[in-house]
Structure formats: structure tokens, C-alpha cells
């Protein structure tokens, strides 16, 4: 396992997880990386972040190609989530459990909570840290996306260690933005932003404004995130894209997402999708039997409307639909229009429950839910088209 040189004294020493597909409930079809970085100076060696548990040997192997890992003097933890800290106890046991682990105040608290018996020497960072004749400067980025999150910046190289920010889940041998075309990384960056960062767009927007106002944005020449690749050619590109995404500005698109028991709700979804397309709306059709919640959430991110269909099972939502709603609720999408529909047999609570959830989520809901008993007939299509029309009209008013 080889390290990758970023500059004369900065190296990528992380791990590549080609096989992960379920990242805490989020589908990662291209795997992921857990990036860690080594700052190597004659008199001090600093490790920035670590890796998920199980990848400790990969990190240590890469470090050992540069220096004996036991020479690491200090570890900075920019983010306490397990994909970056799970390997911390094992790595510290190897390099010396007494070595300081520096984190934000909340990071110290979170790491202590996660590893109460590890004996880590946790210390809260000040505004900066000597990394061997120069300072690493810290910036707390609370709730982007955890309370402990922080950025570290090395002014002499204009190099930002951005933990989860500006990352993506992509396992590949390439380590730099100039090695991967935007048509490959663009959808993955969107997928990551939609599923990980959407709930925190207000905080990210404020951070981008602060970074610009402080003049830091102009100083950034390289961004080293904890997932994906290093932005060395054009870090401004991903900052520019984030500045657009934080606005959550919807486009003329509707997502029709549903599940079905005996094809009746499916039939309604197809009719609705066709109707919306006929209204010059980009209509995106997803059955939860074969689409993962996080894939559909990515489709929803830039859509103006989310229209959810469900059968009724034992007076409740269909389980996959309940799962999807719980997931999108956690993402706190803004500026959405909602709609509900579904077929039922002897009772029809499902679509009503969807409608209530859409209102709870703060979506604009321009029409009543459409419920059809048993198999939809031609006569049932009128209310469905009326629902589609209401939503199409509202999308066009945006
Ligand atoms: Fe990559 Fe929030 O952990």
C-alpha cells in the first residue's frame, strides 16, 4: 500500500473501500474512501484524521513507506464519525497511546463517548497548532455535518483539510480531480450532497459566505476532503457548485415515487408520470421495489415536486413507503411541492397518511390526496389528472 504525494511534505495515507455498498443506509454503488493525510516535517509528524475500523493496517502500511508510524507525534481529528475515527484506537495503540489526539471541544466529547475505554489522550484544539515550524489553523464547522466537525487549514500551502465537506463516495485508484472527469464525479458529488449535507444547507451557505468574507476562499489552492479525491486543479469548481446547491433551488421536475401490492398503485404512478410529462414537466418515475431510498432522494434534490404513492396495508403505509418518507423527512428538503395517491382494498388510510406527512414536512400541497379503491378504472383517472394538473401548475408558477 503506497502513499500518494500531495506536496513536498503532505501525503494521502487513507484507505480505499471498493466493496462498501451500504453506508449507514445510503447506497454507495462506487464504494468509498476514508482519507487521512500525513504532514511530515523534520521535527514533527502530524496525522490528519484516520480511517474506518478494519482499515487501520492499510493506513499504517502507507505511512510506513514514508516514516515509521511510531514517529507520528500528534493526530488531528477533524470529524468524530466512525468512518474517520473507528480506526483511531487501533492506530494510537500502534503509534503510542499517549500521543495527543486533537479535536474540537465537541470532538473531544464525542470521541470520549465513542471510545470510553480506549485511553486516548484527547485534547481540545486552540485556534492553531504547530505542525513543525508552521501553524495549522482550525475553523469550527459545527453541524457540517456533526457538532464536532471542523476544518484545518495550512496557510503556507493554501491547503484545506475539509473532512466530509467537498467529498463524495468514490473508490478508485485516482486521487486527484484532474484525473477524473466531471461527468463521472458530478453525479456522485450530487448524490453525496443530497444524502449527507442537505439538512445543513443553511450552515453551509453561511460558512461559504464567511470563507469568502474572510478572504480564505481566495487562499485555497488545494482541498483535501475525507472522502473521494483531492481538489488540486480546480478547488473553486466544487465551492461554486456547493454555492448553487445550498440554495436548494428547484427545477421543473417532479419525482413520482411509490410502491405497489397488486399493481394498482403502480398503474396510478404510470398514469401520473405520463400526465406530468405531457405538461412539459420532467417526470421521474421510481418504484421502491427496485430503487434505493438514497437514489430516489438524489432525484428529489433538484426536483420541484415529490409525489408519493402507497397502498394501504393493515390501515398503514406500505413499509417501503414509510421507510422512504422517514428518510426524506430527515433530509429536510426545502422548496418542495408534495402530492399523495394510492390504491386500497377495504380501507384507504395510506394516501391520507402520506398527505399528512407531506404537510408535516412543510411541503406545499396544492391538492387533496387521490385514493382509488381496488383496481383503477378509466373513471378514476380524472382525479389523478387533476392532482397532476395542480402540481404542474404550481411547478410552472415557480
Ligand atoms: Fe464521513 Fe460524517 O463521516
PDB file of C-alpha atoms in Angstrom, residues 21-140:
ATOM      1  CA  UNK A  21     -22.483  -0.559  -0.707  1.00  0.00           C
ATOM      2  CA  UNK A  22     -24.471   0.336   2.399  1.00  0.00           C
ATOM      3  CA  UNK A  23     -23.134   3.437   4.108  1.00  0.00           C
ATOM      4  CA  UNK A  24     -25.456   3.811   7.112  1.00  0.00           C
ATOM      5  CA  UNK A  25     -28.492   3.287   4.920  1.00  0.00           C
ATOM      6  CA  UNK A  26     -27.176   5.205   1.913  1.00  0.00           C
ATOM      7  CA  UNK A  27     -26.319   3.255  -1.232  1.00  0.00           C
ATOM      8  CA  UNK A  28     -22.697   3.690  -2.340  1.00  0.00           C
ATOM      9  CA  UNK A  29     -22.589   1.998  -5.751  1.00  0.00           C
ATOM     10  CA  UNK A  30     -18.969   3.041  -6.373  1.00  0.00           C
ATOM     11  CA  UNK A  31     -17.655   2.240  -2.872  1.00  0.00           C
ATOM     12  CA  UNK A  32     -15.856   4.898  -0.852  1.00  0.00           C
ATOM     13  CA  UNK A  33     -12.546   6.084   0.563  1.00  0.00           C
ATOM     14  CA  UNK A  34     -11.585   7.087   4.084  1.00  0.00           C
ATOM     15  CA  UNK A  35      -8.975   9.738   3.525  1.00  0.00           C
ATOM     16  CA  UNK A  36      -6.234  10.524   6.002  1.00  0.00           C
ATOM     17  CA  UNK A  37      -3.274  12.800   5.481  1.00  0.00           C
ATOM     18  CA  UNK A  38       0.234  12.989   6.884  1.00  0.00           C
ATOM     19  CA  UNK A  39       2.119  16.267   7.372  1.00  0.00           C
ATOM     20  CA  UNK A  40       5.789  15.363   7.512  1.00  0.00           C
ATOM     21  CA  UNK A  41       8.308  17.852   8.891  1.00  0.00           C
ATOM     22  CA  UNK A  42      11.781  17.061  10.216  1.00  0.00           C
ATOM     23  CA  UNK A  43      10.803  17.877  13.752  1.00  0.00           C
ATOM     24  CA  UNK A  44       7.112  16.966  13.805  1.00  0.00           C
ATOM     25  CA  UNK A  45       4.775  14.499  12.123  1.00  0.00           C
ATOM     26  CA  UNK A  46       1.032  15.060  12.194  1.00  0.00           C
ATOM     27  CA  UNK A  47      -1.700  12.678  11.073  1.00  0.00           C
ATOM     28  CA  UNK A  48      -4.934  14.315   9.933  1.00  0.00           C
ATOM     29  CA  UNK A  49      -7.928  12.032  10.521  1.00  0.00           C
ATOM     30  CA  UNK A  50      -7.849   8.266  10.409  1.00  0.00           C
ATOM     31  CA  UNK A  51      -9.937   5.512   8.783  1.00  0.00           C
ATOM     32  CA  UNK A  52     -12.889   3.242   9.460  1.00  0.00           C
ATOM     33  CA  UNK A  53     -12.242   0.310  11.803  1.00  0.00           C
ATOM     34  CA  UNK A  54     -10.840  -2.567   9.771  1.00  0.00           C
ATOM     35  CA  UNK A  55      -8.633  -0.332   7.610  1.00  0.00           C
ATOM     36  CA  UNK A  56      -6.005   0.530  10.254  1.00  0.00           C
ATOM     37  CA  UNK A  57      -3.356  -1.700   8.658  1.00  0.00           C
ATOM     38  CA  UNK A  58      -3.876  -0.062   5.275  1.00  0.00           C
ATOM     39  CA  UNK A  59      -3.229   3.385   6.770  1.00  0.00           C
ATOM     40  CA  UNK A  60      -0.214   2.187   8.763  1.00  0.00           C
ATOM     41  CA  UNK A  61       1.184   0.445   5.706  1.00  0.00           C
ATOM     42  CA  UNK A  62       1.021   3.643   3.660  1.00  0.00           C
ATOM     43  CA  UNK A  63       2.544   5.712   6.488  1.00  0.00           C
ATOM     44  CA  UNK A  64       5.377   3.201   6.903  1.00  0.00           C
ATOM     45  CA  UNK A  65       6.506   3.903   3.312  1.00  0.00           C
ATOM     46  CA  UNK A  66       7.231   7.481   4.428  1.00  0.00           C
ATOM     47  CA  UNK A  67       8.227   7.205   8.101  1.00  0.00           C
ATOM     48  CA  UNK A  68       7.987   4.718  10.933  1.00  0.00           C
ATOM     49  CA  UNK A  69       4.371   5.214  12.139  1.00  0.00           C
ATOM     50  CA  UNK A  70       5.674   5.356  15.703  1.00  0.00           C
ATOM     51  CA  UNK A  71       7.255   8.701  14.772  1.00  0.00           C
ATOM     52  CA  UNK A  72       3.802  10.299  14.423  1.00  0.00           C
ATOM     53  CA  UNK A  73       3.709  12.988  17.109  1.00  0.00           C
ATOM     54  CA  UNK A  74       0.072  14.019  17.063  1.00  0.00           C
ATOM     55  CA  UNK A  75      -3.259  13.204  15.457  1.00  0.00           C
ATOM     56  CA  UNK A  76      -5.863  15.768  14.441  1.00  0.00           C
ATOM     57  CA  UNK A  77      -9.460  14.572  14.293  1.00  0.00           C
ATOM     58  CA  UNK A  78     -11.492  16.928  12.146  1.00  0.00           C
ATOM     59  CA  UNK A  79     -14.629  14.784  12.459  1.00  0.00           C
ATOM     60  CA  UNK A  80     -15.543  12.127  15.011  1.00  0.00           C
ATOM     61  CA  UNK A  81     -17.877   9.979  12.893  1.00  0.00           C
ATOM     62  CA  UNK A  82     -16.815   6.328  12.866  1.00  0.00           C
ATOM     63  CA  UNK A  83     -15.745   6.248   9.209  1.00  0.00           C
ATOM     64  CA  UNK A  84     -12.903   8.590  10.210  1.00  0.00           C
ATOM     65  CA  UNK A  85     -12.380   7.677  13.832  1.00  0.00           C
ATOM     66  CA  UNK A  86     -13.174   3.958  14.056  1.00  0.00           C
ATOM     67  CA  UNK A  87      -9.502   3.203  13.407  1.00  0.00           C
ATOM     68  CA  UNK A  88      -8.274   5.749  15.959  1.00  0.00           C
ATOM     69  CA  UNK A  89      -7.874   3.417  18.976  1.00  0.00           C
ATOM     70  CA  UNK A  90      -6.014   0.762  16.979  1.00  0.00           C
ATOM     71  CA  UNK A  91      -3.747   3.297  15.309  1.00  0.00           C
ATOM     72  CA  UNK A  92      -2.988   5.024  18.631  1.00  0.00           C
ATOM     73  CA  UNK A  93      -2.215   1.664  20.227  1.00  0.00           C
ATOM     74  CA  UNK A  94       0.321   1.128  17.445  1.00  0.00           C
ATOM     75  CA  UNK A  95       1.935   4.574  17.424  1.00  0.00           C
ATOM     76  CA  UNK A  96       1.714   5.218  21.180  1.00  0.00           C
ATOM     77  CA  UNK A  97      -1.490   5.628  23.136  1.00  0.00           C
ATOM     78  CA  UNK A  98      -0.046   8.675  24.927  1.00  0.00           C
ATOM     79  CA  UNK A  99       0.198  10.697  21.690  1.00  0.00           C
ATOM     80  CA  UNK A 100      -2.243  13.640  21.697  1.00  0.00           C
ATOM     81  CA  UNK A 101      -5.441  13.408  19.677  1.00  0.00           C
ATOM     82  CA  UNK A 102      -6.566  16.953  18.943  1.00  0.00           C
ATOM     83  CA  UNK A 103     -10.173  17.766  18.148  1.00  0.00           C
ATOM     84  CA  UNK A 104     -12.768  20.481  18.602  1.00  0.00           C
ATOM     85  CA  UNK A 105     -14.363  20.726  22.030  1.00  0.00           C
ATOM     86  CA  UNK A 106     -17.317  18.715  20.785  1.00  0.00           C
ATOM     87  CA  UNK A 107     -14.927  16.355  19.038  1.00  0.00           C
ATOM     88  CA  UNK A 108     -13.222  15.574  22.342  1.00  0.00           C
ATOM     89  CA  UNK A 109     -16.621  14.912  23.893  1.00  0.00           C
ATOM     90  CA  UNK A 110     -17.799  12.730  21.030  1.00  0.00           C
ATOM     91  CA  UNK A 111     -14.584  10.727  20.777  1.00  0.00           C
ATOM     92  CA  UNK A 112     -14.609  10.170  24.549  1.00  0.00           C
ATOM     93  CA  UNK A 113     -18.189   8.948  24.238  1.00  0.00           C
ATOM     94  CA  UNK A 114     -17.409   6.639  21.358  1.00  0.00           C
ATOM     95  CA  UNK A 115     -14.218   5.183  22.842  1.00  0.00           C
ATOM     96  CA  UNK A 116     -14.627   5.372  26.621  1.00  0.00           C
ATOM     97  CA  UNK A 117     -12.164   2.582  27.339  1.00  0.00           C
ATOM     98  CA  UNK A 118      -9.510   3.312  24.713  1.00  0.00           C
ATOM     99  CA  UNK A 119      -7.350   5.525  26.936  1.00  0.00           C
ATOM    100  CA  UNK A 120      -6.990   8.188  24.244  1.00  0.00           C
ATOM    101  CA  UNK A 121      -5.133  11.375  25.151  1.00  0.00           C
ATOM    102  CA  UNK A 122      -7.873  13.684  23.882  1.00  0.00           C
ATOM    103  CA  UNK A 123      -7.187  17.413  23.825  1.00  0.00           C
ATOM    104  CA  UNK A 124      -9.255  20.328  22.562  1.00  0.00           C
ATOM    105  CA  UNK A 125      -7.517  22.372  19.877  1.00  0.00           C
ATOM    106  CA  UNK A 126      -6.858  26.074  20.227  1.00  0.00           C
ATOM    107  CA  UNK A 127      -7.101  28.369  17.215  1.00  0.00           C
ATOM    108  CA  UNK A 128      -3.936  26.824  15.738  1.00  0.00           C
ATOM    109  CA  UNK A 129      -1.420  24.034  16.142  1.00  0.00           C
ATOM    110  CA  UNK A 130       2.312  23.877  15.452  1.00  0.00           C
ATOM    111  CA  UNK A 131       2.903  21.184  12.853  1.00  0.00           C
ATOM    112  CA  UNK A 132       6.676  21.632  12.636  1.00  0.00           C
ATOM    113  CA  UNK A 133       7.633  25.242  12.167  1.00  0.00           C
ATOM    114  CA  UNK A 134       4.296  26.384  10.839  1.00  0.00           C
ATOM    115  CA  UNK A 135       0.740  26.533  12.067  1.00  0.00           C
ATOM    116  CA  UNK A 136      -2.287  24.516  11.156  1.00  0.00           C
ATOM    117  CA  UNK A 137      -5.267  26.828  11.634  1.00  0.00           C
ATOM    118  CA  UNK A 138      -8.635  25.479  12.808  1.00  0.00           C
ATOM    119  CA  UNK A 139     -12.114  26.568  11.915  1.00  0.00           C
ATOM    120  CA  UNK A 140     -15.101  25.023  13.668  1.00  0.00           C
TER     121      UNK A 140
END
